[in-house]
Amino acid sequence: MLICLLDRESFLDWLGGKPSPKPVRLTANKMRQNIENNIALIYDDPKFPTSNQPIISIPQDKISDFYAFVGTYVKGFTPFSAFFKVVPFELLPELLNAPPYQQGMSLQFECLIGVAIAEVYTQSRARLKAIEKISVSAVQATLSASLIEAVWQGYTSERISDISDRWQTARELEDSSNLFLNPQKITEIWEIISEVITEKNARKPRGSRKKIVQALKHALLTNASSQEYLSSFMKEFPNLAKNVAGLSRSREERVRIVRNVLPELFDSSSDLLTREFLAGTIISMIGNGSFAQLSLLDDVLPKLPAAALWFGVVSSLQNGNDALTVGNCLGRRVVRDMCSNTNIFVPIREDIAIEELKMFRSESKSAHLFRTVQTTSMTVNLLGNVSGRFKTGGAVNNELAQGKRDTTSPDNQEKIQEVIYLLDRARRAVEKLSRNRQRDLFDEK
């Protein structure tokens, strides 16, 4: 790594335009010994630079203090994280050494964006009957859209849990509306996906979670048919075992079998995770991976709310699925932006980082206004290259951007009275002209 270590005074000089000392190559261990009271500038490979601007790295436990420091002494960059990428030192090895997802499996990884589409459908409580009505921004605003970026970059299930916590914190700061599907359930699904495709997870799945991981991993490695997802669950669900062979017959027969099997999943004493997984799996078999079948989950969601996300997972893994092309290429349009953000040195696309956002929101809201690209949403860096999109609350200066004004202040009340007076004068002038015109017509007669 090409690194330049600066104390706070030298860092402020560098921000002010003074050249920094020449970067040197340091190992991670050498950097760890010297970073405790310093700020590190990490430079891209000079032979193949993505950007000439370095990333800033400091220990995780000092990031909040760092943002308080730059918020006090640096006035030309607000918010600071909109202009400089700040990365925890502990995350550097994962970001700099691990390439984007490469496992050599048959999985078309981009197709997992179908899970985010299914999340939009679920959170709407099936009110969105057609995928064509789902917007790109709605998919980008899902927790799944953030966690697919984390899985893409090879993060472990433990790291995915951390990113989910950060996503929930940002959402609580900016959007007070309730979600139909609990974020913990969404996180669990993505932790399982990570455990399926990432070998370096320290956490070992247990119980029903282990069975789901084994089933999905077997399907991926062997190109198994969808029915093989179910083989390890037959003992618990005898009605499913009796009917599973029919899931390879005509579509009409598959619909009949699914309707016959679902009541067993609703009423079973088995754990909810298993029942939601099985419901999503068997419904995905009706359309052989087609997301046009999402509406078949309408009656399932009240009892098995995460079934639609499992439908998205299993459909995305089937050959010939339409996760990228359904809804006028909705999935492919969302994935396009994700693919452009896998290198830590790419230019910043977020409006603010989560740690700096928390600092802003802990202060007086009216005293800390900052620019966002969109007037009704903001993009927040959650960790590394993983971001989330959120609807903005009243704390961001969006009301002014949209032309809204405080009508209660004395100055505005006086202006309103002046407008009313001018409108009244105009009304009286029009009435006078109208009366004169009528008199002229009478005199002509």
Short mmCIF file of C-alpha atoms in Angstrom, two decimals:
data_model
loop_
_atom_site.label_atom_id
_atom_site.label_comp_id
_atom_site.label_asym_id
_atom_site.label_seq_id
_atom_site.Cartn_x
_atom_site.Cartn_y
_atom_site.Cartn_z
CA MET A 1 0.00 0.00 0.00
CA LEU A 2 1.22 3.51 -0.82
CA ILE A 3 0.65 5.40 2.40
CA CYS A 4 1.29 8.82 3.83
CA LEU A 5 0.84 9.20 7.62
CA LEU A 6 -0.05 12.68 8.87
CA ASP A 7 -0.77 14.21 12.26
CA ARG A 8 -3.82 16.48 12.51
CA GLU A 9 -1.91 19.70 11.90
CA SER A 10 -0.21 18.29 8.78
CA PHE A 11 -3.56 16.93 7.64
CA LEU A 12 -5.12 20.40 7.81
CA ASP A 13 -2.15 21.78 5.88
CA TRP A 14 -2.71 19.13 3.20
CA LEU A 15 -6.39 20.06 2.93
CA GLY A 16 -5.31 23.68 2.60
CA GLY A 17 -3.25 22.85 -0.49
CA LYS A 18 0.21 22.16 0.88
CA PRO A 19 1.85 19.05 -0.61
CA SER A 20 1.98 16.00 1.61
CA PRO A 21 5.17 14.01 2.22
CA LYS A 22 5.95 11.43 -0.45
CA PRO A 23 3.88 8.27 0.04
CA VAL A 24 5.80 5.13 1.00
CA ARG A 25 4.95 1.44 0.86
CA LEU A 26 4.00 -0.01 4.21
CA THR A 27 2.78 -3.42 5.20
CA ALA A 28 -0.47 -3.71 7.13
CA ASN A 29 1.43 -4.59 10.32
CA LYS A 30 3.75 -1.59 9.99
CA MET A 31 0.80 0.70 9.37
CA ARG A 32 -1.05 -0.73 12.37
CA GLN A 33 1.87 0.23 14.61
CA ASN A 34 1.85 3.87 13.44
CA ILE A 35 -1.77 4.75 12.74
CA GLU A 36 -3.06 5.04 16.31
CA ASN A 37 -2.58 8.83 16.57
CA ASN A 38 -2.26 9.62 12.87
CA ILE A 39 -4.40 10.00 9.76
CA ALA A 40 -3.42 7.80 6.81
CA LEU A 41 -3.73 8.81 3.17
CA ILE A 42 -3.94 5.66 1.01
CA TYR A 43 -3.03 6.12 -2.65
CA ASP A 44 -4.04 3.97 -5.61
CA ASP A 45 -1.50 2.02 -7.64
CA PRO A 46 0.34 4.74 -9.62
CA LYS A 47 0.69 2.42 -12.64
CA PHE A 48 -3.07 1.95 -13.03
CA PRO A 49 -4.70 4.75 -11.03
CA THR A 50 -8.48 4.85 -10.71
CA SER A 51 -8.28 8.24 -9.00
CA ASN A 52 -5.57 10.68 -8.00
CA GLN A 53 -7.34 11.44 -4.73
CA PRO A 54 -6.34 9.21 -1.82
CA ILE A 55 -8.74 7.59 0.57
CA ILE A 56 -8.47 8.51 4.24
CA SER A 57 -8.08 5.75 6.79
CA ILE A 58 -8.26 5.84 10.58
CA PRO A 59 -9.17 3.25 13.25
CA GLN A 60 -12.88 2.46 13.50
CA ASP A 61 -13.17 3.66 17.10
CA LYS A 62 -11.81 7.10 16.14
CA ILE A 63 -14.02 7.84 13.12
CA SER A 64 -16.72 9.72 15.04
CA ASP A 65 -14.06 11.84 16.72
CA PHE A 66 -12.48 12.47 13.30
CA TYR A 67 -15.75 13.82 11.87
CA ALA A 68 -16.16 16.06 14.91
CA PHE A 69 -12.62 17.36 14.28
CA VAL A 70 -13.14 18.16 10.58
CA GLY A 71 -16.60 19.57 11.35
CA THR A 72 -14.94 22.07 13.70
CA TYR A 73 -11.81 23.01 11.74
CA VAL A 74 -12.64 22.32 8.09
CA LYS A 75 -15.30 24.67 6.70
CA GLY A 76 -14.71 24.33 2.96
CA PHE A 77 -16.00 20.75 2.67
CA THR A 78 -19.49 20.14 4.08
CA PRO A 79 -20.28 17.36 4.62
CA PHE A 80 -16.69 16.14 4.62
CA SER A 81 -17.57 12.59 3.52
CA ALA A 82 -19.19 13.92 0.33
CA PHE A 83 -15.71 14.94 -0.86
CA PHE A 84 -13.31 12.47 0.81
CA LYS A 85 -13.72 8.75 1.29
CA VAL A 86 -13.05 7.78 4.91
CA VAL A 87 -12.48 4.07 5.55
CA PRO A 88 -11.87 2.22 8.84
CA PHE A 89 -8.33 0.90 8.99
CA GLU A 90 -9.63 -2.52 10.03
CA LEU A 91 -11.53 -2.80 6.72
CA LEU A 92 -8.58 -2.04 4.44
CA PRO A 93 -7.39 -5.64 3.90
CA GLU A 94 -10.87 -6.68 2.70
CA LEU A 95 -11.16 -3.68 0.39
CA LEU A 96 -7.66 -3.66 -1.08
CA ASN A 97 -6.84 -7.36 -1.32
CA ALA A 98 -10.14 -9.11 -2.00
CA PRO A 99 -11.40 -8.86 -5.60
CA PRO A 100 -15.13 -8.68 -6.30
CA TYR A 101 -17.05 -11.92 -5.98
CA GLN A 102 -15.35 -14.78 -7.85
CA GLN A 103 -16.23 -18.30 -6.74
CA GLY A 104 -16.36 -20.10 -10.07
CA MET A 105 -19.91 -21.30 -9.42
CA SER A 106 -22.63 -21.40 -12.07
CA LEU A 107 -24.44 -18.53 -10.33
CA GLN A 108 -25.15 -15.40 -12.35
CA PHE A 109 -24.54 -13.21 -9.35
CA GLU A 110 -26.23 -10.13 -10.74
CA CYS A 111 -29.54 -11.99 -10.82
CA LEU A 112 -29.77 -11.81 -7.03
CA ILE A 113 -31.05 -8.28 -7.58
CA GLY A 114 -34.33 -10.13 -7.92
CA VAL A 115 -34.38 -10.38 -4.12
CA ALA A 116 -34.41 -6.57 -3.88
CA ILE A 117 -37.31 -6.44 -6.37
CA ALA A 118 -39.16 -8.98 -4.23
CA GLU A 119 -38.45 -6.83 -1.15
CA VAL A 120 -40.14 -3.83 -2.76
CA TYR A 121 -43.13 -6.02 -3.56
CA THR A 122 -43.25 -7.33 0.03
CA GLN A 123 -42.88 -3.95 1.72
CA SER A 124 -45.73 -2.62 -0.42
CA ARG A 125 -47.87 -5.47 0.99
CA ALA A 126 -48.49 -6.66 -2.56
CA ARG A 127 -50.17 -3.40 -3.56
CA LEU A 128 -47.82 -3.14 -6.54
CA LYS A 129 -49.49 -5.66 -8.81
CA ALA A 130 -47.12 -5.12 -11.74
CA ILE A 131 -43.32 -5.03 -11.57
CA GLU A 132 -43.45 -2.37 -14.29
CA LYS A 133 -44.78 -0.01 -11.61
CA ILE A 134 -41.73 -0.51 -9.38
CA SER A 135 -39.21 2.34 -9.82
CA VAL A 136 -35.44 2.06 -9.96
CA SER A 137 -35.15 4.29 -6.89
CA ALA A 138 -37.53 2.04 -4.93
CA VAL A 139 -35.27 -0.97 -5.55
CA GLN A 140 -32.16 1.07 -4.70
CA ALA A 141 -33.76 2.07 -1.39
CA THR A 142 -34.16 -1.52 -0.16
CA LEU A 143 -31.97 -3.13 2.47
CA SER A 144 -31.38 -5.95 -0.03
CA ALA A 145 -29.82 -3.50 -2.51
CA SER A 146 -27.23 -2.56 0.11
CA LEU A 147 -26.58 -6.12 1.25
CA ILE A 148 -26.14 -7.42 -2.29
CA GLU A 149 -23.25 -4.94 -2.60
CA ALA A 150 -21.78 -6.41 0.59
CA VAL A 151 -22.11 -9.99 -0.65
CA TRP A 152 -20.72 -8.90 -4.03
CA GLN A 153 -17.53 -7.75 -2.31
CA GLY A 154 -17.15 -10.99 -0.38
CA TYR A 155 -18.10 -9.69 3.07
CA THR A 156 -18.77 -12.30 5.72
CA SER A 157 -22.16 -12.81 7.37
CA GLU A 158 -20.83 -10.98 10.46
CA ARG A 159 -19.96 -7.93 8.36
CA ILE A 160 -23.34 -8.09 6.64
CA SER A 161 -25.01 -7.92 10.05
CA ASP A 162 -22.96 -4.79 10.86
CA ILE A 163 -23.93 -3.14 7.56
CA SER A 164 -27.58 -3.94 8.21
CA ASP A 165 -27.37 -2.22 11.60
CA ARG A 166 -25.90 0.86 9.91
CA TRP A 167 -28.66 0.82 7.28
CA GLN A 168 -31.32 0.69 9.99
CA THR A 169 -29.65 3.56 11.87
CA ALA A 170 -29.64 5.75 8.74
CA ARG A 171 -33.26 4.93 8.02
CA GLU A 172 -34.35 5.76 11.56
CA LEU A 173 -32.61 9.13 11.25
CA GLU A 174 -34.28 10.02 7.96
CA ASP A 175 -37.53 8.08 7.59
CA SER A 176 -39.96 7.34 10.42
CA SER A 177 -42.38 5.21 8.37
CA ASN A 178 -42.91 1.59 9.41
CA LEU A 179 -41.80 -1.40 7.35
CA PHE A 180 -44.05 -4.40 6.81
CA LEU A 181 -41.11 -6.83 6.77
CA ASN A 182 -38.68 -6.62 9.67
CA PRO A 183 -35.09 -5.76 8.56
CA GLN A 184 -33.77 -8.57 10.78
CA LYS A 185 -35.52 -11.13 8.58
CA ILE A 186 -34.06 -9.57 5.44
CA THR A 187 -30.61 -9.57 7.04
CA GLU A 188 -30.90 -13.25 7.97
CA ILE A 189 -31.63 -14.15 4.35
CA TRP A 190 -28.55 -12.28 3.12
CA GLU A 191 -26.40 -13.81 5.84
CA ILE A 192 -27.50 -17.22 4.56
CA ILE A 193 -26.68 -16.20 0.97
CA SER A 194 -23.23 -15.10 2.17
CA GLU A 195 -22.74 -18.42 3.95
CA VAL A 196 -23.66 -20.20 0.71
CA ILE A 197 -21.24 -18.39 -1.60
CA THR A 198 -18.46 -17.06 0.67
CA GLU A 199 -16.04 -19.59 2.12
CA LYS A 200 -14.41 -17.35 4.74
CA ASN A 201 -17.42 -17.04 7.07
CA ALA A 202 -16.40 -17.76 10.66
CA ARG A 203 -20.00 -18.32 11.73
CA LYS A 204 -21.23 -21.88 11.19
CA PRO A 205 -24.95 -22.19 10.44
CA ARG A 206 -27.03 -24.45 12.65
CA GLY A 207 -30.47 -26.03 12.69
CA SER A 208 -32.84 -25.13 9.88
CA ARG A 209 -30.46 -22.42 8.72
CA LYS A 210 -27.80 -25.08 8.13
CA LYS A 211 -30.24 -27.19 6.10
CA ILE A 212 -31.11 -24.20 3.91
CA VAL A 213 -27.43 -23.36 3.35
CA GLN A 214 -26.67 -26.98 2.41
CA ALA A 215 -29.67 -27.17 0.06
CA LEU A 216 -28.76 -23.96 -1.79
CA LYS A 217 -25.07 -24.81 -1.95
CA HIS A 218 -25.86 -28.27 -3.35
CA ALA A 219 -28.13 -26.71 -5.97
CA LEU A 220 -25.44 -24.21 -6.99
CA LEU A 221 -22.56 -26.66 -7.20
CA THR A 222 -24.45 -29.40 -9.03
CA ASN A 223 -26.84 -27.35 -11.18
CA ALA A 224 -29.58 -29.30 -9.48
CA SER A 225 -33.23 -28.90 -10.37
CA SER A 226 -35.39 -26.81 -8.08
CA GLN A 227 -36.98 -29.92 -6.58
CA GLU A 228 -33.66 -30.88 -5.01
CA TYR A 229 -33.91 -27.78 -2.85
CA LEU A 230 -36.66 -29.63 -1.01
CA SER A 231 -35.23 -33.11 -0.54
CA SER A 232 -33.89 -32.55 2.99
CA PHE A 233 -37.24 -31.21 4.24
CA MET A 234 -39.50 -34.10 3.21
CA LYS A 235 -39.74 -35.78 6.63
CA GLU A 236 -41.16 -32.65 8.24
CA PHE A 237 -43.77 -32.07 5.54
CA PRO A 238 -45.42 -35.32 4.38
CA ASN A 239 -47.93 -33.59 2.12
CA LEU A 240 -45.08 -31.82 0.31
CA ALA A 241 -43.22 -35.14 -0.01
CA LYS A 242 -46.28 -36.77 -1.56
CA ASN A 243 -46.76 -33.99 -4.14
CA VAL A 244 -43.20 -32.89 -4.95
CA ALA A 245 -42.95 -35.04 -8.09
CA GLY A 246 -45.83 -33.11 -9.63
CA LEU A 247 -43.85 -29.87 -9.53
CA SER A 248 -42.21 -30.85 -12.81
CA ARG A 249 -45.53 -31.26 -14.66
CA SER A 250 -47.65 -28.68 -16.48
CA ARG A 251 -48.06 -25.18 -15.07
CA GLU A 252 -51.71 -25.84 -14.21
CA GLU A 253 -50.73 -28.96 -12.27
CA ARG A 254 -48.00 -27.07 -10.43
CA VAL A 255 -50.44 -24.35 -9.39
CA ARG A 256 -52.85 -27.01 -8.09
CA ILE A 257 -50.09 -28.75 -6.10
CA VAL A 258 -48.82 -25.51 -4.57
CA ARG A 259 -52.34 -24.59 -3.44
CA ASN A 260 -52.65 -28.05 -1.91
CA VAL A 261 -49.29 -27.84 -0.09
CA LEU A 262 -49.43 -24.26 1.24
CA PRO A 263 -51.95 -24.95 4.05
CA GLU A 264 -49.46 -27.45 5.51
CA LEU A 265 -46.81 -24.71 5.61
CA PHE A 266 -49.25 -22.25 7.20
CA ASP A 267 -50.28 -24.62 9.98
CA SER A 268 -47.06 -26.55 10.63
CA SER A 269 -45.28 -26.31 13.97
CA SER A 270 -41.92 -26.13 12.18
CA ASP A 271 -39.90 -22.95 12.53
CA LEU A 272 -40.93 -19.89 10.53
CA LEU A 273 -37.64 -19.65 8.61
CA THR A 274 -38.11 -23.14 7.12
CA ARG A 275 -41.76 -22.56 6.20
CA GLU A 276 -41.01 -19.22 4.52
CA PHE A 277 -38.13 -20.78 2.58
CA LEU A 278 -40.28 -23.68 1.37
CA ALA A 279 -43.21 -21.45 0.42
CA GLY A 280 -41.00 -19.16 -1.65
CA THR A 281 -39.26 -22.15 -3.24
CA ILE A 282 -42.32 -24.07 -4.38
CA ILE A 283 -44.03 -20.96 -5.74
CA SER A 284 -40.87 -20.12 -7.72
CA MET A 285 -41.19 -23.53 -9.40
CA ILE A 286 -44.51 -22.57 -10.98
CA GLY A 287 -42.88 -20.10 -13.37
CA ASN A 288 -39.39 -21.67 -13.54
CA GLY A 289 -37.73 -18.53 -12.22
CA SER A 290 -40.08 -15.95 -13.73
CA PHE A 291 -40.65 -12.91 -11.54
CA ALA A 292 -43.97 -12.39 -13.27
CA GLN A 293 -45.28 -14.95 -10.76
CA LEU A 294 -44.71 -12.67 -7.75
CA SER A 295 -48.42 -11.97 -7.54
CA LEU A 296 -48.98 -15.62 -6.56
CA LEU A 297 -47.60 -14.65 -3.16
CA ASP A 298 -50.40 -12.18 -2.37
CA ASP A 299 -52.26 -14.58 -0.08
CA VAL A 300 -49.05 -15.97 1.43
CA LEU A 301 -47.45 -12.76 2.72
CA PRO A 302 -49.77 -12.17 5.72
CA LYS A 303 -48.75 -15.53 7.23
CA LEU A 304 -45.26 -16.02 5.78
CA PRO A 305 -43.98 -12.46 5.14
CA ALA A 306 -40.45 -13.38 4.03
CA ALA A 307 -41.64 -15.97 1.49
CA ALA A 308 -41.41 -13.44 -1.36
CA LEU A 309 -37.71 -12.84 -0.65
CA TRP A 310 -37.04 -16.58 -0.73
CA PHE A 311 -39.01 -16.66 -3.97
CA GLY A 312 -36.55 -14.02 -5.21
CA VAL A 313 -33.52 -16.02 -4.05
CA VAL A 314 -34.58 -19.34 -5.57
CA SER A 315 -35.92 -17.77 -8.78
CA SER A 316 -32.63 -15.88 -9.20
CA LEU A 317 -30.70 -19.15 -9.02
CA GLN A 318 -32.70 -20.89 -11.73
CA ASN A 319 -31.36 -21.01 -15.26
CA GLY A 320 -33.35 -18.81 -17.59
CA ASN A 321 -34.70 -16.52 -14.85
CA ASP A 322 -35.75 -12.99 -15.81
CA ALA A 323 -34.48 -11.11 -12.74
CA LEU A 324 -32.49 -8.69 -14.88
CA THR A 325 -34.99 -8.14 -17.68
CA VAL A 326 -38.40 -8.17 -15.98
CA GLY A 327 -40.14 -4.80 -15.69
CA ASN A 328 -38.37 -3.26 -18.71
CA CYS A 329 -34.89 -4.28 -17.48
CA LEU A 330 -35.49 -2.98 -13.95
CA GLY A 331 -32.94 -5.32 -12.37
CA ARG A 332 -30.26 -4.67 -14.98
CA ARG A 333 -30.66 -0.90 -14.54
CA VAL A 334 -30.10 -1.18 -10.78
CA VAL A 335 -27.14 -3.55 -11.18
CA ARG A 336 -25.47 -1.13 -13.60
CA ASP A 337 -24.73 1.33 -10.80
CA MET A 338 -23.61 -1.42 -8.42
CA CYS A 339 -21.05 -2.73 -10.90
CA SER A 340 -19.43 0.69 -11.13
CA ASN A 341 -18.68 0.85 -7.40
CA THR A 342 -16.53 -2.20 -6.67
CA ASN A 343 -13.18 -0.34 -6.49
CA ILE A 344 -12.52 1.59 -3.28
CA PHE A 345 -10.75 4.34 -5.26
CA VAL A 346 -13.67 5.18 -7.56
CA PRO A 347 -15.01 8.73 -7.15
CA ILE A 348 -17.48 9.25 -4.33
CA ARG A 349 -21.15 8.84 -5.27
CA GLU A 350 -22.71 9.23 -1.80
CA ASP A 351 -24.05 12.40 -0.20
CA ILE A 352 -22.65 11.61 3.26
CA ALA A 353 -21.25 8.77 5.41
CA ILE A 354 -23.30 7.22 8.19
CA GLU A 355 -20.93 8.33 10.98
CA GLU A 356 -21.04 11.96 9.82
CA LEU A 357 -24.81 11.79 9.34
CA LYS A 358 -25.23 10.67 12.96
CA MET A 359 -23.10 13.60 14.07
CA PHE A 360 -25.17 16.08 12.04
CA ARG A 361 -28.42 14.70 13.38
CA SER A 362 -27.24 14.83 16.98
CA GLU A 363 -26.77 18.59 16.61
CA SER A 364 -29.47 21.22 16.07
CA LYS A 365 -31.15 20.28 12.80
CA SER A 366 -31.55 23.85 11.63
CA ALA A 367 -27.85 24.52 12.17
CA HIS A 368 -26.60 21.73 9.94
CA LEU A 369 -27.93 21.74 6.42
CA PHE A 370 -26.08 20.05 3.60
CA ARG A 371 -26.50 19.47 -0.09
CA THR A 372 -27.88 16.24 -1.56
CA VAL A 373 -28.10 15.25 -5.21
CA GLN A 374 -31.82 14.53 -4.95
CA THR A 375 -34.23 16.79 -3.08
CA THR A 376 -36.30 13.91 -1.71
CA SER A 377 -33.62 11.28 -1.00
CA MET A 378 -30.01 10.91 0.01
CA THR A 379 -27.35 8.26 -0.59
CA VAL A 380 -25.43 7.30 2.55
CA ASN A 381 -22.12 5.44 2.68
CA LEU A 382 -22.61 2.61 5.16
CA LEU A 383 -19.21 0.89 5.10
CA GLY A 384 -16.45 0.65 2.53
CA ASN A 385 -18.13 0.68 -0.88
CA VAL A 386 -21.57 -0.26 0.43
CA SER A 387 -24.22 2.46 0.38
CA GLY A 388 -27.94 2.89 0.99
CA ARG A 389 -30.56 5.26 -0.36
CA PHE A 390 -33.09 6.84 1.99
CA LYS A 391 -35.98 9.25 1.82
CA THR A 392 -34.99 12.49 3.49
CA GLY A 393 -36.70 14.03 6.48
CA GLY A 394 -37.03 17.69 7.39
CA ALA A 395 -33.44 17.88 8.60
CA VAL A 396 -31.93 18.18 5.15
CA ASN A 397 -32.35 21.47 3.35
CA ASN A 398 -34.94 20.05 0.95
CA GLU A 399 -37.82 22.33 1.85
CA LEU A 400 -35.89 25.32 0.61
CA ALA A 401 -34.86 23.41 -2.51
CA GLN A 402 -38.50 22.65 -3.25
CA GLY A 403 -39.57 26.27 -2.76
CA LYS A 404 -41.35 25.78 0.58
CA ARG A 405 -41.31 28.72 2.97
CA ASP A 406 -42.09 29.36 6.60
CA THR A 407 -45.30 31.40 6.52
CA THR A 408 -45.30 32.13 10.24
CA SER A 409 -42.35 34.55 10.41
CA PRO A 410 -43.17 38.34 10.59
CA ASP A 411 -41.29 39.05 7.36
CA ASN A 412 -43.24 36.42 5.42
CA GLN A 413 -46.57 37.50 6.91
CA GLU A 414 -45.90 41.07 5.76
CA LYS A 415 -45.09 39.84 2.25
CA ILE A 416 -48.25 37.76 2.15
CA GLN A 417 -50.35 40.78 3.17
CA GLU A 418 -48.72 42.84 0.43
CA VAL A 419 -49.57 40.16 -2.17
CA ILE A 420 -53.18 40.03 -0.95
CA TYR A 421 -53.41 43.85 -1.22
CA LEU A 422 -52.05 43.82 -4.79
CA LEU A 423 -54.44 41.04 -5.80
CA ASP A 424 -57.35 43.00 -4.33
CA ARG A 425 -56.34 46.13 -6.28
CA ALA A 426 -56.16 44.09 -9.48
CA ARG A 427 -59.60 42.60 -8.82
CA ARG A 428 -61.13 46.08 -8.29
CA ALA A 429 -59.47 47.40 -11.45
CA VAL A 430 -60.91 44.54 -13.51
CA GLU A 431 -64.38 45.12 -12.05
CA LYS A 432 -64.17 48.86 -12.92
CA LEU A 433 -63.16 48.10 -16.50
CA SER A 434 -66.02 45.65 -16.77
CA ARG A 435 -68.56 48.22 -15.54
CA ASN A 436 -67.24 50.88 -17.96
CA ARG A 437 -67.52 48.44 -20.84
CA GLN A 438 -71.10 47.59 -19.95
CA ARG A 439 -72.01 51.34 -19.79
CA ASP A 440 -70.46 51.89 -23.22
CA LEU A 441 -72.58 49.12 -24.66
CA PHE A 442 -75.73 50.63 -23.10
CA ASP A 443 -74.89 54.13 -24.42
CA GLU A 444 -74.40 52.75 -27.93
CA LYS A 445 -77.98 51.56 -27.91
#
